[in-house]
C-alpha cells in the first residue's frame, strides 16, 4: 500500500487500491454414475477457463470497498456416453460491488454480481459470502 498525491497538486492523499486477478482451468473428469434421467452410462462436463479480477480501496481501517468481476468460458463440449453434445458450451460474465473486512487474521468478503452474456446457463444477480483465516 502506498500513498500518492491526487492530480492537481491539492495536497490531499489517498491509499492506493489493491488489485487482484486470476486465471483458472476447470478440468472435469468422466462420471460413471450420471443422473438417471440422462439415460447414459457416463457423462463428462466440458472443460472451461475462469478468470476473475478485483480492485478495491481502503475506506476505513480494515474495510475495503471495490468492484469485482469474472468470466467463465467452456472450451469443450459436454459428453454423454463419449459423444459430444453440440451447443452445450457455457459462457457467462459477471461484475459488481464488493466489500472486505479484516480483523487480525480473519477476513470477510461480500460480493454481488450482475451476470450478463450467458449461454446455456441461467443468468441473474448472484451473491457471494466468504470467511477466511490465515494460519
mmCIF file of C-alpha atoms in Angstrom:
data_model
loop_
_atom_site.group_PDB
_atom_site.id
_atom_site.type_symbol
_atom_site.label_atom_id
_atom_site.label_comp_id
_atom_site.label_asym_id
_atom_site.label_seq_id
_atom_site.Cartn_x
_atom_site.Cartn_y
_atom_site.Cartn_z
ATOM 1 C CA UNK A 1 0.000 0.000 0.000
ATOM 2 C CA UNK A 2 1.386 3.398 -0.924
ATOM 3 C CA UNK A 3 0.244 6.983 -0.620
ATOM 4 C CA UNK A 4 0.024 9.184 -3.680
ATOM 5 C CA UNK A 5 -0.981 12.770 -4.343
ATOM 6 C CA UNK A 6 -4.200 13.440 -6.164
ATOM 7 C CA UNK A 7 -3.898 15.156 -9.561
ATOM 8 C CA UNK A 8 -3.757 18.939 -9.412
ATOM 9 C CA UNK A 9 -1.334 19.200 -6.504
ATOM 10 C CA UNK A 10 -4.086 19.719 -3.930
ATOM 11 C CA UNK A 11 -2.061 18.022 -1.223
ATOM 12 C CA UNK A 12 -4.842 15.520 -0.493
ATOM 13 C CA UNK A 13 -3.755 11.906 -0.234
ATOM 14 C CA UNK A 14 -5.424 8.568 -0.677
ATOM 15 C CA UNK A 15 -4.405 4.984 -0.144
ATOM 16 C CA UNK A 16 -3.777 3.164 -3.392
ATOM 17 C CA UNK A 17 -6.089 0.299 -4.263
ATOM 18 C CA UNK A 18 -5.484 -3.393 -4.007
ATOM 19 C CA UNK A 19 -5.774 -5.125 -7.380
ATOM 20 C CA UNK A 20 -6.064 -8.869 -7.827
ATOM 21 C CA UNK A 21 -6.554 -11.062 -10.887
ATOM 22 C CA UNK A 22 -6.517 -14.767 -11.593
ATOM 23 C CA UNK A 23 -6.987 -17.322 -14.338
ATOM 24 C CA UNK A 24 -8.014 -20.933 -13.695
ATOM 25 C CA UNK A 25 -8.529 -24.000 -15.834
ATOM 26 C CA UNK A 26 -11.531 -26.075 -14.754
ATOM 27 C CA UNK A 27 -10.960 -29.719 -15.659
ATOM 28 C CA UNK A 28 -13.823 -32.201 -15.322
ATOM 29 C CA UNK A 29 -13.378 -35.973 -15.277
ATOM 30 C CA UNK A 30 -15.802 -38.605 -16.511
ATOM 31 C CA UNK A 31 -18.727 -39.565 -14.266
ATOM 32 C CA UNK A 32 -19.617 -43.269 -14.411
ATOM 33 C CA UNK A 33 -22.846 -42.723 -12.441
ATOM 34 C CA UNK A 34 -24.637 -39.827 -14.177
ATOM 35 C CA UNK A 35 -28.089 -38.573 -13.222
ATOM 36 C CA UNK A 36 -30.505 -41.367 -14.179
ATOM 37 C CA UNK A 37 -32.739 -39.102 -16.299
ATOM 38 C CA UNK A 38 -29.833 -38.622 -18.718
ATOM 39 C CA UNK A 39 -30.218 -42.319 -19.672
ATOM 40 C CA UNK A 40 -26.474 -42.575 -20.183
ATOM 41 C CA UNK A 41 -23.757 -44.862 -18.843
ATOM 42 C CA UNK A 42 -21.320 -41.968 -18.360
ATOM 43 C CA UNK A 43 -21.129 -38.223 -18.698
ATOM 44 C CA UNK A 44 -18.398 -35.603 -18.718
ATOM 45 C CA UNK A 45 -18.914 -31.855 -18.438
ATOM 46 C CA UNK A 46 -16.803 -29.816 -20.833
ATOM 47 C CA UNK A 47 -13.532 -28.214 -19.799
ATOM 48 C CA UNK A 48 -13.556 -24.486 -19.056
ATOM 49 C CA UNK A 49 -11.451 -21.456 -18.199
ATOM 50 C CA UNK A 50 -12.382 -18.970 -15.492
ATOM 51 C CA UNK A 51 -10.911 -15.512 -14.988
ATOM 52 C CA UNK A 52 -11.565 -13.091 -12.170
ATOM 53 C CA UNK A 53 -10.350 -9.641 -11.192
ATOM 54 C CA UNK A 54 -10.939 -7.165 -8.395
ATOM 55 C CA UNK A 55 -9.877 -3.672 -7.431
ATOM 56 C CA UNK A 56 -10.572 -2.019 -4.083
ATOM 57 C CA UNK A 57 -9.743 0.926 -1.833
ATOM 58 C CA UNK A 58 -9.395 1.019 1.933
ATOM 59 C CA UNK A 59 -12.110 3.486 3.016
ATOM 60 C CA UNK A 60 -11.736 2.860 6.765
ATOM 61 C CA UNK A 61 -9.169 0.929 8.739
ATOM 62 C CA UNK A 62 -9.638 -2.779 7.822
ATOM 63 C CA UNK A 63 -12.588 -2.028 5.480
ATOM 64 C CA UNK A 64 -12.151 -2.127 1.708
ATOM 65 C CA UNK A 65 -14.780 -1.359 -0.934
ATOM 66 C CA UNK A 66 -14.371 -2.093 -4.596
ATOM 67 C CA UNK A 67 -15.521 -3.817 -7.730
ATOM 68 C CA UNK A 68 -15.048 -7.422 -8.818
ATOM 69 C CA UNK A 69 -15.772 -9.339 -11.993
ATOM 70 C CA UNK A 70 -15.446 -12.737 -13.582
ATOM 71 C CA UNK A 71 -15.765 -14.592 -16.867
ATOM 72 C CA UNK A 72 -16.435 -18.298 -17.436
ATOM 73 C CA UNK A 73 -15.929 -19.840 -20.860
ATOM 74 C CA UNK A 74 -16.432 -23.551 -21.525
ATOM 75 C CA UNK A 75 -13.920 -24.590 -24.215
ATOM 76 C CA UNK A 76 -15.038 -28.188 -24.953
ATOM 77 C CA UNK A 77 -18.479 -29.754 -25.370
ATOM 78 C CA UNK A 78 -20.182 -31.823 -22.687
ATOM 79 C CA UNK A 79 -20.167 -35.583 -23.407
ATOM 80 C CA UNK A 80 -22.743 -38.345 -22.893
ATOM 81 C CA UNK A 81 -21.529 -41.903 -23.469
ATOM 82 C CA UNK A 82 -18.448 -40.400 -25.137
ATOM 83 C CA UNK A 83 -20.444 -38.386 -27.704
ATOM 84 C CA UNK A 84 -20.079 -34.594 -27.846
ATOM 85 C CA UNK A 85 -23.264 -32.713 -27.020
ATOM 86 C CA UNK A 86 -23.281 -29.912 -29.598
ATOM 87 C CA UNK A 87 -24.331 -26.436 -28.417
ATOM 88 C CA UNK A 88 -23.635 -27.384 -24.773
ATOM 89 C CA UNK A 89 -20.828 -24.945 -24.036
ATOM 90 C CA UNK A 90 -21.496 -22.446 -21.234
ATOM 91 C CA UNK A 91 -20.469 -18.818 -21.032
ATOM 92 C CA UNK A 92 -21.173 -16.060 -18.514
ATOM 93 C CA UNK A 93 -19.735 -12.749 -17.364
ATOM 94 C CA UNK A 94 -20.349 -11.018 -14.034
ATOM 95 C CA UNK A 95 -19.450 -7.687 -12.450
ATOM 96 C CA UNK A 96 -20.441 -5.922 -9.260
ATOM 97 C CA UNK A 97 -19.528 -4.295 -5.955
ATOM 98 C CA UNK A 98 -17.512 -5.959 -3.217
ATOM 99 C CA UNK A 99 -16.572 -5.470 0.413
ATOM 100 C CA UNK A 100 -13.732 -6.890 2.506
ATOM 101 C CA UNK A 101 -13.491 -6.533 6.280
ATOM 102 C CA UNK A 102 -10.426 -7.773 8.149
ATOM 103 C CA UNK A 103 -9.858 -8.445 11.859
ATOM 104 C CA UNK A 104 -6.416 -9.795 12.769
ATOM 105 C CA UNK A 105 -6.007 -12.990 10.710
ATOM 106 C CA UNK A 106 -9.709 -13.230 9.757
ATOM 107 C CA UNK A 107 -11.218 -11.722 6.603
ATOM 108 C CA UNK A 108 -14.835 -11.492 5.483
ATOM 109 C CA UNK A 109 -15.744 -10.946 1.823
ATOM 110 C CA UNK A 110 -19.178 -9.978 0.477
ATOM 111 C CA UNK A 111 -19.768 -9.600 -3.264
ATOM 112 C CA UNK A 112 -22.768 -9.098 -5.503
ATOM 113 C CA UNK A 113 -22.511 -9.820 -9.222
ATOM 114 C CA UNK A 114 -24.759 -8.831 -12.104
ATOM 115 C CA UNK A 115 -24.392 -11.576 -14.725
ATOM 116 C CA UNK A 116 -24.718 -10.986 -18.455
ATOM 117 C CA UNK A 117 -23.873 -12.617 -21.799
ATOM 118 C CA UNK A 118 -24.906 -16.067 -20.547
ATOM 119 C CA UNK A 119 -25.189 -19.024 -22.903
ATOM 120 C CA UNK A 120 -26.551 -22.449 -21.913
ATOM 121 C CA UNK A 121 -26.967 -21.460 -18.269
ATOM 122 C CA UNK A 122 -29.119 -19.087 -16.213
ATOM 123 C CA UNK A 123 -28.021 -15.549 -15.514
ATOM 124 C CA UNK A 124 -29.083 -13.092 -12.862
ATOM 125 C CA UNK A 125 -27.821 -11.424 -9.720
ATOM 126 C CA UNK A 126 -25.528 -13.594 -7.579
ATOM 127 C CA UNK A 127 -24.315 -13.042 -4.027
ATOM 128 C CA UNK A 128 -21.151 -14.497 -2.526
ATOM 129 C CA UNK A 129 -20.108 -14.524 1.132
ATOM 130 C CA UNK A 130 -16.772 -15.930 2.299
ATOM 131 C CA UNK A 131 -14.848 -16.048 5.564
ATOM 132 C CA UNK A 132 -11.112 -16.788 5.506
ATOM 133 C CA UNK A 133 -8.462 -17.230 8.199
ATOM 134 C CA UNK A 134 -4.716 -17.057 7.691
ATOM 135 C CA UNK A 135 -2.812 -19.640 9.736
#
